[in-house]
Amino acid sequence: GDALAVSARVAPLGSRLVLLLVEDLTEARRIEAVRRDFVANVSHELKTPVGALSLLSEAVLDASDDPEAVERFAGRMQNEATRLTNLVQELIDLSRVQNDDPLEDSESVQVDELVTEAIERSRQSADNKQITLLAGGTEGLHVWGNRGQLAAALGNLVENAVNYSPARTRVKVAGRLTQSPGGDLIEIAVTDQGIGISDRDKERIFERFYRVDPARSRATGGTGLGLSIVKHVAASHGGEVTVWSAEGQGSTFTLRLPEAGSAREQAALDKADR
Ligand code: ADP
């Protein structure tokens, strides 16, 4: 249907571009399916923490003469609130990924800015677990792409690093410029000292709704959508996301994205070619 209509329209531009566009439409359908499944699950996923919060606040009121009980209930309220925040954040990410076409809305985006936003987003959960958030090497680097989508992708990686790490560990975000045959790339690596991922699971974690440990992931407000969003964003920007991990030691997720100046030059060359 629409895929064919599009390929007829752009056929003069060459078959490679047509292929890319058709792939993009298939991807758009996949994201649409993710959204539908998510909306189907979301009322339940939202009801659980809201229900818990309402019960816990009643419990706090009843226990007002028992400071220890109040503290315990307040701690659980904090967990439920974090869970709600994460769920809402994932909804926002999904709508960002769905509505904007990265190819149309691309601009030069400061990596510093993306990293700061990603870290701010996980600040509260990191503080709760006394996890230290560090950043380095990002100064002066620019990537080419859709700001909102890139922020969603990096935000997810940092959030996961915090969620799947024990207390009093470190999460580090490091940027660097690298060369590739297709032009300069920016690498943004998120490293944690967390639980790690087995080789078997590494192949599956980027699938939507896949979670290594559903119970643990649920406790942090995870839905199994985060990494599928990251993968989609990386691919639609002409980049990639890869993972290195050792069980019990930690993980590094690396986003590779086109460098802004290099991408602009490439776009100008492509234009001159036509
Ligand atoms: P979730 O919402 O469950 O976090 P994701 O798609 O973001 O979903 O991640 C999928 C699964 O991959 C998670 O449930 C978790 O099991 C695993 N995972 C993701 N990031 C990490 C990490 N930094 N360390 C260990 N496991 C991770």
Short mmCIF file of C-alpha atoms and ligand atoms in Angstrom, two decimals:
data_model
loop_
_atom_site.label_atom_id
_atom_site.label_comp_id
_atom_site.label_asym_id
_atom_site.label_seq_id
_atom_site.Cartn_x
_atom_site.Cartn_y
_atom_site.Cartn_z
CA GLY A 1 0.00 0.00 0.00
CA ASP A 2 1.79 3.15 1.22
CA ALA A 3 5.22 1.56 0.84
CA LEU A 4 4.57 1.05 -2.87
CA ALA A 5 3.21 4.56 -3.29
CA VAL A 6 6.37 5.97 -1.75
CA SER A 7 8.71 3.84 -3.86
CA ALA A 8 6.94 4.95 -7.03
CA ARG A 9 7.39 8.57 -6.01
CA VAL A 10 11.10 8.35 -5.26
CA ALA A 11 12.09 5.80 -7.91
CA PRO A 12 14.04 8.39 -9.95
CA LEU A 13 16.35 8.93 -6.99
CA GLY A 14 17.81 5.45 -7.23
CA SER A 15 16.92 2.05 -5.90
CA ARG A 16 19.08 2.27 -2.79
CA LEU A 17 17.13 5.20 -1.49
CA VAL A 18 13.89 3.37 -2.28
CA LEU A 19 15.07 0.40 -0.28
CA LEU A 20 15.96 2.64 2.63
CA LEU A 21 12.55 4.28 2.57
CA VAL A 22 10.71 0.97 2.37
CA GLU A 23 12.75 -0.33 5.29
CA ASP A 24 11.90 2.82 7.16
CA LEU A 25 8.19 2.26 6.63
CA THR A 26 8.45 -1.31 7.89
CA GLU A 27 10.25 0.09 10.91
CA ALA A 28 7.51 2.70 11.32
CA ARG A 29 4.95 -0.12 11.37
CA ARG A 30 6.99 -1.95 13.97
CA ILE A 31 7.02 1.13 16.17
CA GLU A 32 3.28 1.53 15.65
CA ALA A 33 2.84 -2.07 16.86
CA VAL A 34 5.01 -1.33 19.89
CA ARG A 35 2.83 1.65 20.66
CA ARG A 36 -0.37 -0.37 20.38
CA ASP A 37 0.91 -3.13 22.66
CA PHE A 38 2.17 -0.54 25.08
CA VAL A 39 -1.13 1.30 25.29
CA ALA A 40 -2.84 -2.04 25.89
CA ASN A 41 -0.55 -2.74 28.83
CA VAL A 42 -0.15 0.74 30.14
CA SER A 43 -3.40 1.17 32.05
CA HIS A 44 -2.53 -1.89 34.10
CA GLU A 45 1.10 -0.81 34.49
CA LEU A 46 -0.02 2.62 35.73
CA LYS A 47 -2.75 1.30 38.00
CA THR A 48 -0.37 -0.83 40.04
CA PRO A 49 1.91 1.91 41.40
CA VAL A 50 -0.99 4.36 41.77
CA GLY A 51 -2.93 1.80 43.79
CA ALA A 52 0.12 1.05 45.92
CA LEU A 53 0.72 4.76 46.55
CA SER A 54 -2.83 5.25 47.70
CA LEU A 55 -2.66 2.28 50.11
CA LEU A 56 0.74 3.36 51.41
CA SER A 57 -0.38 6.92 52.09
CA GLU A 58 -3.29 5.54 54.14
CA ALA A 59 -0.84 3.35 56.02
CA VAL A 60 1.35 6.38 56.77
CA LEU A 61 -1.63 8.27 58.18
CA ASP A 62 -2.62 5.30 60.38
CA ALA A 63 0.95 4.87 61.62
CA SER A 64 1.57 8.52 62.50
CA ASP A 65 2.59 7.58 66.09
CA ASP A 66 5.12 4.96 64.90
CA PRO A 67 8.10 6.77 63.30
CA GLU A 68 9.78 3.53 62.17
CA ALA A 69 6.70 2.36 60.31
CA VAL A 70 6.30 5.80 58.73
CA GLU A 71 9.87 5.64 57.46
CA ARG A 72 9.36 2.17 56.02
CA PHE A 73 6.17 3.18 54.23
CA ALA A 74 7.76 6.37 52.94
CA GLY A 75 10.61 4.35 51.44
CA ARG A 76 8.14 2.16 49.61
CA MET A 77 6.26 5.23 48.41
CA GLN A 78 9.50 6.52 46.98
CA ASN A 79 9.97 3.27 45.03
CA GLU A 80 6.47 3.39 43.63
CA ALA A 81 6.90 7.03 42.64
CA THR A 82 10.16 6.19 40.81
CA ARG A 83 8.35 3.41 39.02
CA LEU A 84 5.59 5.78 37.93
CA THR A 85 8.13 8.35 36.73
CA ASN A 86 9.94 5.72 34.65
CA LEU A 87 6.72 4.53 33.07
CA VAL A 88 5.63 8.03 32.16
CA GLN A 89 9.11 8.75 30.79
CA GLU A 90 8.87 5.69 28.56
CA LEU A 91 5.51 6.90 27.23
CA ILE A 92 7.08 10.26 26.41
CA ASP A 93 10.00 8.55 24.64
CA LEU A 94 7.66 6.44 22.60
CA SER A 95 5.64 9.42 21.42
CA ARG A 96 8.85 11.29 20.55
CA VAL A 97 10.14 8.38 18.48
CA GLN A 98 6.81 7.96 16.78
CA ASN A 99 6.03 11.54 15.83
CA ASP A 100 9.28 12.97 14.54
CA ASP A 101 11.09 11.92 11.43
CA PRO A 102 14.80 12.14 12.29
CA LEU A 103 15.72 12.61 8.63
CA GLU A 104 13.56 15.73 8.42
CA ASP A 105 14.26 17.29 11.79
CA SER A 106 18.00 16.72 11.94
CA GLU A 107 20.23 19.39 13.37
CA SER A 108 23.61 19.67 15.02
CA VAL A 109 23.16 18.61 18.64
CA GLN A 110 25.74 19.20 21.40
CA VAL A 111 26.70 15.90 23.03
CA ASP A 112 27.27 17.79 26.31
CA GLU A 113 23.64 18.79 26.30
CA LEU A 114 22.40 15.25 25.67
CA VAL A 115 24.59 13.83 28.42
CA THR A 116 23.51 16.46 30.95
CA GLU A 117 19.85 15.79 30.19
CA ALA A 118 20.32 12.02 30.44
CA ILE A 119 22.12 12.32 33.76
CA GLU A 120 19.54 14.73 35.20
CA ARG A 121 16.83 12.28 34.29
CA SER A 122 18.41 9.54 36.42
CA ARG A 123 19.72 11.78 39.20
CA GLN A 124 16.95 10.92 41.67
CA SER A 125 17.19 7.12 41.25
CA ALA A 126 20.99 7.32 41.37
CA ASP A 127 20.91 9.37 44.59
CA ASN A 128 18.51 6.89 46.17
CA LYS A 129 21.12 4.15 45.61
CA GLN A 130 24.16 6.36 46.22
CA ILE A 131 25.33 5.69 42.67
CA THR A 132 27.87 8.20 41.34
CA LEU A 133 27.10 9.57 37.87
CA LEU A 134 30.17 10.69 35.92
CA ALA A 135 30.63 12.22 32.47
CA GLY A 136 33.71 13.01 30.40
CA GLY A 137 35.15 13.57 26.95
CA THR A 138 31.98 15.06 25.53
CA GLU A 139 33.13 18.66 25.32
CA GLY A 140 32.92 20.21 21.85
CA LEU A 141 31.38 17.11 20.25
CA HIS A 142 28.32 17.43 18.03
CA VAL A 143 26.09 14.72 16.57
CA TRP A 144 23.67 15.02 13.68
CA GLY A 145 20.08 14.11 14.40
CA ASN A 146 16.77 14.66 16.11
CA ARG A 147 17.41 16.16 19.53
CA GLY A 148 14.37 14.65 21.28
CA GLN A 149 15.00 11.15 19.97
CA LEU A 150 18.69 11.24 20.81
CA ALA A 151 17.89 12.45 24.33
CA ALA A 152 15.41 9.59 24.71
CA ALA A 153 17.99 7.03 23.56
CA LEU A 154 20.81 8.18 25.82
CA GLY A 155 18.39 8.75 28.70
CA ASN A 156 17.33 5.12 28.46
CA LEU A 157 20.89 3.81 28.53
CA VAL A 158 21.76 5.81 31.65
CA GLU A 159 18.49 4.84 33.31
CA ASN A 160 19.20 1.14 32.68
CA ALA A 161 22.77 1.49 33.96
CA VAL A 162 21.40 2.88 37.24
CA ASN A 163 18.50 0.40 37.47
CA TYR A 164 20.66 -2.68 36.93
CA SER A 165 23.50 -1.71 39.29
CA PRO A 166 23.89 -2.26 43.03
CA ALA A 167 24.17 0.63 45.48
CA ARG A 168 27.40 2.65 45.82
CA THR A 169 28.71 1.89 42.32
CA ARG A 170 29.57 4.22 39.44
CA VAL A 171 27.95 4.94 36.11
CA LYS A 172 30.12 6.68 33.57
CA VAL A 173 29.16 8.36 30.30
CA ALA A 174 32.11 8.94 27.96
CA GLY A 175 32.19 10.58 24.55
CA ARG A 176 34.80 10.45 21.80
CA LEU A 177 35.28 11.16 18.12
CA THR A 178 36.22 8.26 15.83
CA GLN A 179 36.82 7.85 12.10
CA SER A 180 35.04 5.38 9.86
CA PRO A 181 35.03 4.86 6.07
CA GLY A 182 31.58 6.45 5.91
CA GLY A 183 32.65 9.63 7.76
CA ASP A 184 33.36 10.74 11.33
CA LEU A 185 31.38 9.13 14.11
CA ILE A 186 30.66 10.12 17.68
CA GLU A 187 30.79 7.32 20.22
CA ILE A 188 28.91 7.72 23.47
CA ALA A 189 29.59 4.88 25.90
CA VAL A 190 27.59 4.26 29.09
CA THR A 191 29.48 2.00 31.49
CA ASP A 192 28.13 0.52 34.71
CA GLN A 193 29.40 -1.81 37.43
CA GLY A 194 26.10 -3.66 37.57
CA ILE A 195 24.74 -7.17 37.28
CA GLY A 196 25.84 -7.65 33.68
CA ILE A 197 24.17 -9.62 30.90
CA SER A 198 24.79 -13.24 29.83
CA ASP A 199 25.82 -13.97 26.23
CA ARG A 200 22.50 -15.67 25.61
CA ASP A 201 20.50 -12.63 26.77
CA LYS A 202 22.73 -10.15 24.92
CA GLU A 203 21.17 -11.30 21.66
CA ARG A 204 17.66 -10.63 22.88
CA ILE A 205 17.69 -7.51 25.07
CA PHE A 206 17.10 -5.18 22.10
CA GLU A 207 13.83 -6.94 21.27
CA ARG A 208 10.73 -5.15 22.45
CA PHE A 209 9.28 -6.35 25.76
CA TYR A 210 12.25 -8.67 26.38
CA ARG A 211 13.46 -8.56 29.98
CA VAL A 212 16.07 -10.83 31.50
CA ASP A 213 14.32 -10.82 34.87
CA PRO A 214 10.74 -9.54 34.57
CA ALA A 215 10.29 -9.35 38.35
CA ARG A 216 13.34 -7.16 38.87
CA SER A 217 12.63 -5.04 35.85
CA ARG A 218 9.03 -4.51 36.99
CA ALA A 219 10.21 -3.27 40.37
CA THR A 220 12.11 -0.46 38.62
CA GLY A 221 9.24 0.41 36.29
CA GLY A 222 10.79 -1.39 33.34
CA THR A 223 8.61 -2.46 30.44
CA GLY A 224 11.22 -4.03 28.17
CA LEU A 225 10.74 -1.28 25.60
CA GLY A 226 13.70 0.95 26.44
CA LEU A 227 16.42 -0.79 24.43
CA SER A 228 14.13 -1.39 21.44
CA ILE A 229 13.59 2.38 21.36
CA VAL A 230 17.36 2.98 21.59
CA LYS A 231 17.99 0.56 18.73
CA HIS A 232 15.32 2.18 16.58
CA VAL A 233 16.71 5.66 17.19
CA ALA A 234 20.30 4.59 16.45
CA ALA A 235 19.31 2.84 13.21
CA SER A 236 17.11 5.64 11.92
CA HIS A 237 20.04 8.03 12.43
CA GLY A 238 22.38 5.83 10.42
CA GLY A 239 24.15 4.71 13.59
CA GLU A 240 24.14 1.68 15.86
CA VAL A 241 24.08 0.58 19.47
CA THR A 242 26.25 -2.26 20.74
CA VAL A 243 26.80 -3.91 24.10
CA TRP A 244 29.78 -5.35 25.92
CA SER A 245 29.12 -7.09 29.20
CA ALA A 246 30.51 -9.52 31.75
CA GLU A 247 28.11 -11.10 34.21
CA GLY A 248 28.61 -9.80 37.73
CA GLN A 249 31.06 -7.15 36.53
CA GLY A 250 29.08 -4.70 34.50
CA SER A 251 28.10 -3.54 31.05
CA THR A 252 29.00 -0.91 28.47
CA PHE A 253 26.41 0.21 25.95
CA THR A 254 27.90 2.21 23.07
CA LEU A 255 25.91 4.50 20.79
CA ARG A 256 27.61 5.39 17.49
CA LEU A 257 26.13 8.36 15.64
CA PRO A 258 27.14 10.50 12.67
CA GLU A 259 29.29 13.50 13.62
CA ALA A 260 27.45 16.73 12.77
CA GLY A 261 30.03 18.38 10.46
CA SER A 262 30.76 15.13 8.67
CA ALA A 263 27.04 14.38 8.19
CA ARG A 264 26.41 17.86 6.81
CA GLU A 265 29.24 17.47 4.29
CA GLN A 266 27.90 14.07 3.26
CA ALA A 267 24.43 15.55 2.76
CA ALA A 268 25.87 18.33 0.58
CA LEU A 269 27.82 15.78 -1.53
CA ASP A 270 24.69 13.65 -1.99
CA LYS A 271 22.80 16.74 -3.14
CA ALA A 272 25.54 17.69 -5.65
CA ASP A 273 25.46 14.12 -7.01
CA ARG A 274 21.84 14.39 -8.09
P1 ADP B 1 13.50 -2.47 30.81
O1 ADP B 1 12.36 -1.53 30.73
O2 ADP B 1 13.14 -3.82 31.36
O3 ADP B 1 14.72 -1.87 31.45
P2 ADP B 1 15.04 -2.45 28.33
O4 ADP B 1 14.56 -2.71 26.95
O5 ADP B 1 15.59 -1.11 28.62
O6 ADP B 1 13.81 -2.77 29.27
O7 ADP B 1 16.09 -3.56 28.72
C1 ADP B 1 15.78 -4.93 28.46
C2 ADP B 1 16.46 -5.82 29.47
O8 ADP B 1 17.88 -5.78 29.29
C3 ADP B 1 16.23 -5.39 30.91
O9 ADP B 1 15.03 -5.89 31.43
C4 ADP B 1 17.46 -5.97 31.60
O10 ADP B 1 17.22 -7.34 31.90
C5 ADP B 1 18.54 -5.90 30.54
N1 ADP B 1 19.43 -4.71 30.71
C6 ADP B 1 19.33 -3.52 30.09
N2 ADP B 1 20.31 -2.68 30.45
C7 ADP B 1 21.09 -3.36 31.33
C8 ADP B 1 22.28 -3.05 32.08
N3 ADP B 1 22.90 -1.84 31.99
N4 ADP B 1 22.79 -4.02 32.88
C9 ADP B 1 22.20 -5.24 32.99
N5 ADP B 1 21.07 -5.59 32.31
C10 ADP B 1 20.51 -4.67 31.50
#
